[in-house]
Structures are given as structure tokens and as C-alpha cells.
GROMACS .gro file of N, CA and C in nm:
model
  411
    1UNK      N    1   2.471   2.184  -0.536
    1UNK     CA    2   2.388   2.079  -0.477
    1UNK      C    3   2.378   2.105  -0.327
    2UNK      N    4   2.247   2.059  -0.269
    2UNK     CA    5   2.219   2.054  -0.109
    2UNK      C    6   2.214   2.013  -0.021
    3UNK      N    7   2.246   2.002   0.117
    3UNK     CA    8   2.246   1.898   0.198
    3UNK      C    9   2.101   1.797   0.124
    4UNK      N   10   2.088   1.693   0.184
    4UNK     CA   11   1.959   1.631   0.200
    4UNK      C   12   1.851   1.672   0.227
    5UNK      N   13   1.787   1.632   0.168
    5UNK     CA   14   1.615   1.730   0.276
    5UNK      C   15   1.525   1.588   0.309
    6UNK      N   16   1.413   1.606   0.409
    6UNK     CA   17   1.327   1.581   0.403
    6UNK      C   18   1.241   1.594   0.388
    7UNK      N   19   1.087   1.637   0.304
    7UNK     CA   20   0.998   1.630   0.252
    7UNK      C   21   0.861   1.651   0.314
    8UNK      N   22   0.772   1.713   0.350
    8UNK     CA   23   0.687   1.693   0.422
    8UNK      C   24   0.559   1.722   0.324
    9UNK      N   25   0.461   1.687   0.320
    9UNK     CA   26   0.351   1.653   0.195
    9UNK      C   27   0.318   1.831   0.146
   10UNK      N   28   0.339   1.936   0.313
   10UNK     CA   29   0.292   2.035   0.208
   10UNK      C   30   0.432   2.137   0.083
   11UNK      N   31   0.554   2.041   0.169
   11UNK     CA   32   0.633   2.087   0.063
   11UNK      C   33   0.597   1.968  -0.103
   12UNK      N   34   0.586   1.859  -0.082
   12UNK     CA   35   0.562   1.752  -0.165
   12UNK      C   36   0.485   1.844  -0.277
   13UNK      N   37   0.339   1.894  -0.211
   13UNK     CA   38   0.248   1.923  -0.323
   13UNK      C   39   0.243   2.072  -0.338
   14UNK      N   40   0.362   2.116  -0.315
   14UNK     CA   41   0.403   2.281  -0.367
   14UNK      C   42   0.448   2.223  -0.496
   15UNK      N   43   0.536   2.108  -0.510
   15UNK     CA   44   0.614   2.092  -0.644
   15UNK      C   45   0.523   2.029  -0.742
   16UNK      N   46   0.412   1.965  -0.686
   16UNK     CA   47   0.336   1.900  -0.826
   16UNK      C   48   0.179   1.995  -0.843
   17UNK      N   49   0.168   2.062  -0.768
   17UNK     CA   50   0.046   2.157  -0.771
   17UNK      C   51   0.103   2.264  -0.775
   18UNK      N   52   0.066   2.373  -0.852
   18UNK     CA   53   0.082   2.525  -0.842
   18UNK      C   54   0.039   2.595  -0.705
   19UNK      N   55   0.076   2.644  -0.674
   19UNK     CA   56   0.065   2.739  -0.560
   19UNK      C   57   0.155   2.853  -0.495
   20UNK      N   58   0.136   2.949  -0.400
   20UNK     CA   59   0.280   3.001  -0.375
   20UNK      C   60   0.408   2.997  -0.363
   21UNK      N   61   0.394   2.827  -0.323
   21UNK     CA   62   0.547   2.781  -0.266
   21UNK      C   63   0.638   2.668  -0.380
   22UNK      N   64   0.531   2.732  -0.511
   22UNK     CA   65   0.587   2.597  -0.634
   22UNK      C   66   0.690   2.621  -0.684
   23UNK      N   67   0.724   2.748  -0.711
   23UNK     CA   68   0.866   2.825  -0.761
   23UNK      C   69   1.030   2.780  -0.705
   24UNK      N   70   0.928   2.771  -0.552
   24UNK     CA   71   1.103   2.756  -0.442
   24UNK      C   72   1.096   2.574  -0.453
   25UNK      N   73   0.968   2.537  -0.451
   25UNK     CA   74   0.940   2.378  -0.425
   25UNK      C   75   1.003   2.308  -0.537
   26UNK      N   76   0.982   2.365  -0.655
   26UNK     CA   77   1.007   2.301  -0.772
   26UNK      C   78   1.198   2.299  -0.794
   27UNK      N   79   1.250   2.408  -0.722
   27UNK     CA   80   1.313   2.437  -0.746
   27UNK      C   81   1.472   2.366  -0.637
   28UNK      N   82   1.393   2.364  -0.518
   28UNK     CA   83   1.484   2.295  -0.420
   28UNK      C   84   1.483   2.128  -0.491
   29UNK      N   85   1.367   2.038  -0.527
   29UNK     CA   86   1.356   1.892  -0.622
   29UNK      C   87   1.412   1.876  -0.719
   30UNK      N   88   1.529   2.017  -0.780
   30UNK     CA   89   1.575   1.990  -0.922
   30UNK      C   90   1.737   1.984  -0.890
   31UNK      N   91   1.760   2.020  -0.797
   31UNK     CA   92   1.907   2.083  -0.712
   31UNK      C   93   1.969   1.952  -0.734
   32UNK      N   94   1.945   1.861  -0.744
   32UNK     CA   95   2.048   1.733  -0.741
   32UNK      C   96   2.076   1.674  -0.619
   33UNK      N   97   2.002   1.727  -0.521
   33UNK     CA   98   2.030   1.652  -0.354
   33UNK      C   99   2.014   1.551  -0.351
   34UNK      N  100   1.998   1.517  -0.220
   34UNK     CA  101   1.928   1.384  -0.170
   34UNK      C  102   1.782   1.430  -0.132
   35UNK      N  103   1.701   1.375  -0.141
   35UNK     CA  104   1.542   1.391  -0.128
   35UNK      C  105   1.464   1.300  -0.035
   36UNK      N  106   1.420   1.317   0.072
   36UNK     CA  107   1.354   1.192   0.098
   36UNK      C  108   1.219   1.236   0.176
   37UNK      N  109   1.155   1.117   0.130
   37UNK     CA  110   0.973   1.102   0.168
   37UNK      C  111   0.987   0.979   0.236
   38UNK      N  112   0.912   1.010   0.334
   38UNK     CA  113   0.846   0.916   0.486
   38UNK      C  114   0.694   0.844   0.422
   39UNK      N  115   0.668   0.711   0.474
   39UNK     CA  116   0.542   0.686   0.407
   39UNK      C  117   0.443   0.765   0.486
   40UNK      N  118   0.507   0.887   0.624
   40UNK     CA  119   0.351   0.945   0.599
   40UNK      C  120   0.311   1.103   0.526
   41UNK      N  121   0.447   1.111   0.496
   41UNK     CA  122   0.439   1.205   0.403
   41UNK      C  123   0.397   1.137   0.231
   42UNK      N  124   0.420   1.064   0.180
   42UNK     CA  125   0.357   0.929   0.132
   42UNK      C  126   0.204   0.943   0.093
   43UNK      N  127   0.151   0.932   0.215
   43UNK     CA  128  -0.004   0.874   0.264
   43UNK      C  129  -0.021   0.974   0.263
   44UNK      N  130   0.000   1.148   0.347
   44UNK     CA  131  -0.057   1.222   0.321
   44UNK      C  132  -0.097   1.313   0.148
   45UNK      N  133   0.012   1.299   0.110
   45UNK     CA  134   0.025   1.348  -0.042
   45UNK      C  135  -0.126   1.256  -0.108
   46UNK      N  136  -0.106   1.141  -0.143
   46UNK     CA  137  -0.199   1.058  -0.192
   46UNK      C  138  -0.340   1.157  -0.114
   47UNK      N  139  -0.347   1.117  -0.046
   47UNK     CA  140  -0.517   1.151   0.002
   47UNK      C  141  -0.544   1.292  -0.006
   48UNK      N  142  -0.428   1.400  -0.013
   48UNK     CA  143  -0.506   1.498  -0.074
   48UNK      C  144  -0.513   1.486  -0.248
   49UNK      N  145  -0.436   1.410  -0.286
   49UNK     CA  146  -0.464   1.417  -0.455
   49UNK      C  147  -0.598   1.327  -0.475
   50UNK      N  148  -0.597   1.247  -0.343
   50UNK     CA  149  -0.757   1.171  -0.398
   50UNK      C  150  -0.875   1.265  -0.369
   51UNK      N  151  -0.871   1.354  -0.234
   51UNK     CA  152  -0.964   1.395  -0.248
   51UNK      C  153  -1.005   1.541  -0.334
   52UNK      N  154  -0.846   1.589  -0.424
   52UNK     CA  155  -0.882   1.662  -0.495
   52UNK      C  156  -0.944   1.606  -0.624
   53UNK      N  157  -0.937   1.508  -0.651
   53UNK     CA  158  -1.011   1.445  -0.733
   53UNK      C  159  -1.139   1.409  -0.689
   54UNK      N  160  -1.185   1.378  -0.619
   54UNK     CA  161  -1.344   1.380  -0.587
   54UNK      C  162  -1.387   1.460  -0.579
   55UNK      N  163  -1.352   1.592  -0.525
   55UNK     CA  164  -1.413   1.705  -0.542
   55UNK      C  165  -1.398   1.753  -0.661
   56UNK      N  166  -1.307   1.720  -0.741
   56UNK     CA  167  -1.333   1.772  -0.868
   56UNK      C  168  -1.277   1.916  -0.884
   57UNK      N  169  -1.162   1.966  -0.800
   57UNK     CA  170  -1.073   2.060  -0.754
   57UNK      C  171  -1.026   2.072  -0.892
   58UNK      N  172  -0.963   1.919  -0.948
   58UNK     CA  173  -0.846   1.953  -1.057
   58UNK      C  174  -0.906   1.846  -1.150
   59UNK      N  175  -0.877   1.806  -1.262
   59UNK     CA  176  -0.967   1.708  -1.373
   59UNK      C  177  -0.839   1.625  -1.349
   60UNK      N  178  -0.900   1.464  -1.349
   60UNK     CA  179  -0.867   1.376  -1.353
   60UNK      C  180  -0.696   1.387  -1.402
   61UNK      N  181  -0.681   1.431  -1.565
   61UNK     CA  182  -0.577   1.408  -1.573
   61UNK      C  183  -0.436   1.534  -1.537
   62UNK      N  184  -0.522   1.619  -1.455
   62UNK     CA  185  -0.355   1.692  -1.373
   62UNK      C  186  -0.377   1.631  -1.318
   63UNK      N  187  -0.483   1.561  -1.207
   63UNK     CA  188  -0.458   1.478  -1.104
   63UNK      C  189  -0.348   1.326  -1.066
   64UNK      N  190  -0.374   1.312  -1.222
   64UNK     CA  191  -0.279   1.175  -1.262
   64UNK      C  192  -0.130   1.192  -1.271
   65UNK      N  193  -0.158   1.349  -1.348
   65UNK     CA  194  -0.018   1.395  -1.377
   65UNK      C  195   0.090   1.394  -1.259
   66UNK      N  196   0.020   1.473  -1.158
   66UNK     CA  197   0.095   1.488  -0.995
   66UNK      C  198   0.136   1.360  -0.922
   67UNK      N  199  -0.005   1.231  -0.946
   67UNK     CA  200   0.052   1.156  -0.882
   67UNK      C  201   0.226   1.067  -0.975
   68UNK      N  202   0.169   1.067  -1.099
   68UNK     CA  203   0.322   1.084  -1.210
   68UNK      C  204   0.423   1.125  -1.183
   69UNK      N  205   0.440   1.204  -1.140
   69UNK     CA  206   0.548   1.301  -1.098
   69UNK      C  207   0.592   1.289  -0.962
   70UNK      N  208   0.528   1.237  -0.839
   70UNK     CA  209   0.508   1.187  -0.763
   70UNK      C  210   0.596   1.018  -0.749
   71UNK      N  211   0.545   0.982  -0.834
   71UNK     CA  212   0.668   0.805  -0.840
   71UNK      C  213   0.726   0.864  -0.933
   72UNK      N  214   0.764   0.958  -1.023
   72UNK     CA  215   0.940   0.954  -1.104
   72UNK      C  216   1.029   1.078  -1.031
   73UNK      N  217   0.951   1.177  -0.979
   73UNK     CA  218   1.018   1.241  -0.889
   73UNK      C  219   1.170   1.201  -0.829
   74UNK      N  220   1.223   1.314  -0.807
   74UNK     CA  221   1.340   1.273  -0.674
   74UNK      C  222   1.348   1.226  -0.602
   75UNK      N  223   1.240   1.204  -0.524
   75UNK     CA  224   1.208   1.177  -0.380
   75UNK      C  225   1.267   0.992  -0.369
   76UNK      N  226   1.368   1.005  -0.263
   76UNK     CA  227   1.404   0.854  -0.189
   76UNK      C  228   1.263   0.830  -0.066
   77UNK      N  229   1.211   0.689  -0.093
   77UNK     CA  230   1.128   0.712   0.060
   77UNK      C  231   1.192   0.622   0.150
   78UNK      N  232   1.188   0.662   0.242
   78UNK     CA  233   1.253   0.575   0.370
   78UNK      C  234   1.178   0.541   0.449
   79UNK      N  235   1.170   0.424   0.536
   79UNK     CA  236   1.133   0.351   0.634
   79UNK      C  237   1.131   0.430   0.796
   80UNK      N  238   1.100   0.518   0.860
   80UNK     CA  239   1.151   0.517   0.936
   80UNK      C  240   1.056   0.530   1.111
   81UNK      N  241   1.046   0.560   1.177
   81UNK     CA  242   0.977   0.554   1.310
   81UNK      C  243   1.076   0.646   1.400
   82UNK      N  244   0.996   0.700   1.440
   82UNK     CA  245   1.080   0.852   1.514
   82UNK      C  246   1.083   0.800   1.677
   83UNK      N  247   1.222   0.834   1.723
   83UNK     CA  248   1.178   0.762   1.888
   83UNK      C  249   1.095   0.823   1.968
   84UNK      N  250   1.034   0.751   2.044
   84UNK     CA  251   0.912   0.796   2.155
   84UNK      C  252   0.963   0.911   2.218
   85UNK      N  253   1.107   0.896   2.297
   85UNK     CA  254   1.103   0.981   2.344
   85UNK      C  255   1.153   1.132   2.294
   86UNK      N  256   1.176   1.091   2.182
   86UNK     CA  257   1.176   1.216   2.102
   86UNK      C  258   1.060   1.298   2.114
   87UNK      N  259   0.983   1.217   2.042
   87UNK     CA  260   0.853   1.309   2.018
   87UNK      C  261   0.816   1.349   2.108
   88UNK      N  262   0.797   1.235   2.242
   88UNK     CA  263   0.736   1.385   2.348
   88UNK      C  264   0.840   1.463   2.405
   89UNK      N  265   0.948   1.492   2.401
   89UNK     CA  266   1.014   1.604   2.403
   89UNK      C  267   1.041   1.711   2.311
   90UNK      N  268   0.979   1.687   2.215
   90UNK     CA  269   0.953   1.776   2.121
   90UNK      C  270   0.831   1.834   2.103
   91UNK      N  271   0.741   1.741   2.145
   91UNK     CA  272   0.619   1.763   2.184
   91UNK      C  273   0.546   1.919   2.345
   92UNK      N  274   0.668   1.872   2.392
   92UNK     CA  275   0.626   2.030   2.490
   92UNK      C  276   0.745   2.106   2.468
   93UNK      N  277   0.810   2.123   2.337
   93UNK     CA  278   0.858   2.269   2.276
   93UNK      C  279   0.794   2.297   2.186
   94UNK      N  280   0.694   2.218   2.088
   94UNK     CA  281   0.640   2.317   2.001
   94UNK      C  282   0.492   2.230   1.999
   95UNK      N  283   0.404   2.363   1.958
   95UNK     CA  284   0.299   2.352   1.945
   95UNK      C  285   0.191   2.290   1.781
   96UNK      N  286   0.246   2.138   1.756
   96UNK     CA  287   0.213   2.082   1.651
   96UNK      C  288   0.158   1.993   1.701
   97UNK      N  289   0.041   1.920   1.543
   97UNK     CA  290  -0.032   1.864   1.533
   97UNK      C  291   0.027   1.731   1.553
   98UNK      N  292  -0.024   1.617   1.562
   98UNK     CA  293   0.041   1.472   1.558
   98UNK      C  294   0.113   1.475   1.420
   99UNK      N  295   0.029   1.481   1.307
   99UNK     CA  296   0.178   1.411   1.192
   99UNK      C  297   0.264   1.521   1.169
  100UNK      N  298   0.274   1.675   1.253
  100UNK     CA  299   0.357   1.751   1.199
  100UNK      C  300   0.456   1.710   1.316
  101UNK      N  301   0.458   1.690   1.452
  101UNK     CA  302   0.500   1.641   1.547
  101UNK      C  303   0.604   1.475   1.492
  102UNK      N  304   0.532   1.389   1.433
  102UNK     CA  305   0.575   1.265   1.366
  102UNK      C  306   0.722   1.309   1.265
  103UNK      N  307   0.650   1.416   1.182
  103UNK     CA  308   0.748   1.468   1.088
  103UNK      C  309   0.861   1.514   1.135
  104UNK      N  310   0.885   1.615   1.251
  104UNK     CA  311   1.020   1.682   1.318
  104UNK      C  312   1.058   1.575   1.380
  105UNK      N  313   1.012   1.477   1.437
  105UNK     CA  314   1.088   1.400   1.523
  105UNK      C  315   1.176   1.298   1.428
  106UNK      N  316   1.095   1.261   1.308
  106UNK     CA  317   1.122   1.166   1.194
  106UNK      C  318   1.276   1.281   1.126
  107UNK      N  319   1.279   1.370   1.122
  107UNK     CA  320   1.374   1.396   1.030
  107UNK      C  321   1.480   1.440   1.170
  108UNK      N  322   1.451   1.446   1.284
  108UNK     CA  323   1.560   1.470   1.403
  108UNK      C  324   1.617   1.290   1.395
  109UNK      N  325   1.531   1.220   1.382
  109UNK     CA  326   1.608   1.098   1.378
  109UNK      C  327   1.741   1.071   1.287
  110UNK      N  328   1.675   1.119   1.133
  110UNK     CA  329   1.734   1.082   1.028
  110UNK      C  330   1.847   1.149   1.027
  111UNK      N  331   1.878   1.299   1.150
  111UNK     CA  332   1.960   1.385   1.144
  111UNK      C  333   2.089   1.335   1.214
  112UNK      N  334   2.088   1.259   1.329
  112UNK     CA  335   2.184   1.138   1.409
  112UNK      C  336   2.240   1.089   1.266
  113UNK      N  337   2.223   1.046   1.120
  113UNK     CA  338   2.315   0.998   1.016
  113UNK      C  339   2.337   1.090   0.909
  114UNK      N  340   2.245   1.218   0.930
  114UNK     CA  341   2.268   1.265   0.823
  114UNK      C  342   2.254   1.387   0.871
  115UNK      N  343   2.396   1.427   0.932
  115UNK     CA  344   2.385   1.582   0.987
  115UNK      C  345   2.362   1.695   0.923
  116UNK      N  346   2.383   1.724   0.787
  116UNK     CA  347   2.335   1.799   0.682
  116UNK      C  348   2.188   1.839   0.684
  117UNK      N  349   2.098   1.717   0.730
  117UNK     CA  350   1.987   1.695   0.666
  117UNK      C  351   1.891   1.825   0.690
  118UNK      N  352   1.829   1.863   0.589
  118UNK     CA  353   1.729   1.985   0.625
  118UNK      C  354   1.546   1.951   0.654
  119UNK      N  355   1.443   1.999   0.700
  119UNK     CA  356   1.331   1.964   0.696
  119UNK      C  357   1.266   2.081   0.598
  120UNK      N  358   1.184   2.009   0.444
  120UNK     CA  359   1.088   2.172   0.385
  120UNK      C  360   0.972   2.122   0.417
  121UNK      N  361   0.936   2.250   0.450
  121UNK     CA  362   0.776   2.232   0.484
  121UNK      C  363   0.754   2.363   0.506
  122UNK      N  364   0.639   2.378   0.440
  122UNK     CA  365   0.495   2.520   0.363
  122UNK      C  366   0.445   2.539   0.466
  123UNK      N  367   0.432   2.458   0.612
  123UNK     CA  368   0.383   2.472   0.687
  123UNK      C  369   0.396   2.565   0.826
  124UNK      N  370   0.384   2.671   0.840
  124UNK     CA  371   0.418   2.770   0.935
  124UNK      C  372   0.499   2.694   1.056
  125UNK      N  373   0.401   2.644   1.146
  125UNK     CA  374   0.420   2.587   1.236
  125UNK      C  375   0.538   2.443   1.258
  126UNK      N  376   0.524   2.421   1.158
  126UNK     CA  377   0.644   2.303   1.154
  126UNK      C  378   0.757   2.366   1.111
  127UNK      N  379   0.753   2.433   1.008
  127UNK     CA  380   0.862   2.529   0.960
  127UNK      C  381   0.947   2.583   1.058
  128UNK      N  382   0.878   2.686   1.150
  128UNK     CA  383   0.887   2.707   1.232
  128UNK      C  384   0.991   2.657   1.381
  129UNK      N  385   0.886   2.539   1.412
  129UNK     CA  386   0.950   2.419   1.479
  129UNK      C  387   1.114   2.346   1.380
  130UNK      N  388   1.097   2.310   1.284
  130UNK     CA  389   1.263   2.296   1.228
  130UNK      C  390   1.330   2.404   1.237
  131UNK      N  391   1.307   2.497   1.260
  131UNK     CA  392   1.457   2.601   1.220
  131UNK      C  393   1.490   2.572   1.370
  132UNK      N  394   1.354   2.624   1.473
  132UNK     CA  395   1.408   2.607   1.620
  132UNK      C  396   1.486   2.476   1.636
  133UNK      N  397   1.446   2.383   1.564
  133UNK     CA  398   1.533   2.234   1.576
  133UNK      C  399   1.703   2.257   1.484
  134UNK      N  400   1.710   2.353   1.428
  134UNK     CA  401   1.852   2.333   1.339
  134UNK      C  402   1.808   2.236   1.221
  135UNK      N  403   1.661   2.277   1.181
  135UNK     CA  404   1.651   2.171   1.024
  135UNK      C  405   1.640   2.254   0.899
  136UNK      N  406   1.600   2.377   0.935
  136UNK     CA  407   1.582   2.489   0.843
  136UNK      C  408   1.615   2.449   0.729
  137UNK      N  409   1.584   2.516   0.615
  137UNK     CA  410   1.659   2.486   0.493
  137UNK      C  411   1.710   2.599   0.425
   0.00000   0.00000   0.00000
């Protein structure tokens, strides 16, 4: 079993969508950890499964399936708000977007109780930004 992780939507939808990173994704969600999703990792997941459904990417019912898997999943979600001055000090060491910026600061918070805690994310740049933070996984 693994420290804790936190979750970030493009690790989220490695595990319920096929893609390159579904093998390791699927595979870190079965480990028996602790798991946790932020509501904007949350919000982001949802709106790409909605708009893969309008476009008509995936048929209705994988679409249903993911969001399925999605509420029985592992995933704990937590409440949380990253401090201000976190973020902008994190903000002129790495070069991220606002919710990937939201995300490192959100799991540097959660890391003050849960020193274990790791950040996954598919995402270069945030990826990236956690290891330089000590969130690596």
C-alpha cells in the first residue's frame, strides 16, 4: 500500500478512460491507499465527461460508465482551499495554469497533515512542478 495521493482530473480520467496513462492510473486506484479528489478536480472530471458526450467522443453508455466509476471509485473528496500565499509563491516557481497552480498549492496544503502525501497528474507541467515540490509519486 501507498502513501496517500492526490488526484488531479488528468490522472482521474487516465483510470476511467483508456489512454496511455490507464495501465499506471488504474493501477496506483487499486493499491489500497488513501485517494483523494478536490471539488476542482471534481468539476473538472465532470465537464470533460460532459463534453465528451456532446461531442459524441464516447456513446452515452461508456460515458455513464466513467462517471459510475467515478462515485464508487476510491477517491475520498475533500474540502479544501489552498493558502493565498502559497499559491503565489508557487506561482513564480513554476510555470502553470490557474487550476494546475490551485492543484500544487491544494495538495502542498494537505501535505502540512499528511506528509506522505503524493500529487498524480498526466500532466507534464504540473507533474513536473510536484516532484520539484517533493509530491512526486
Amino acid at each position: 500500500m501507498s502513501g496517500p495521493i492526490y488526484w488531479d482530473s488528468s490522472a482521474v480520467l487516465s483510470a476511467l478512460l483508456q489512454d496511455r496513462y490507464s495501465k499506471d492510473a488504474v493501477a496506483r486506484s487499486t493499491d489500497g491507499g488513501l485517494h483523494l479528489l478536490s471539488s476542482l478536480t471534481w468539476a473538472e472530471t465532470h465537464a470533460v465527461l460532459a463534453r465528451i458526450e456532446r461531442e459524441r467522443v464516447l456513446t452515452r453508455v461508456l460515458v455513464n460508465a466513467a462517471r459510475e466509476a467515478l462515485d464508487t471509485g476510491p477517491w475520498r473528496r475533500v474540502t479544501i482551499s489552498p493558502e493565498w500565499k502559497r499559491m503565489r509563491a508557487l506561482a513564480s516557481r513554476w510555470p502553470l495554469r490557474g487550476s494546475d497552480l490551485w492543484h500544487l498549492a491544494s495538495a502542498m496544503s494537505l501535505k502540512d497533515d499528511l506528509p506522505e502525501l503524493q500529487l498524480l497528474s498526466y500532466d507534464a507541467r504540473l507533474a513536473a512542478a510536484a516532484e520539484g515540490e517533493g509530491l512526486a509519486p
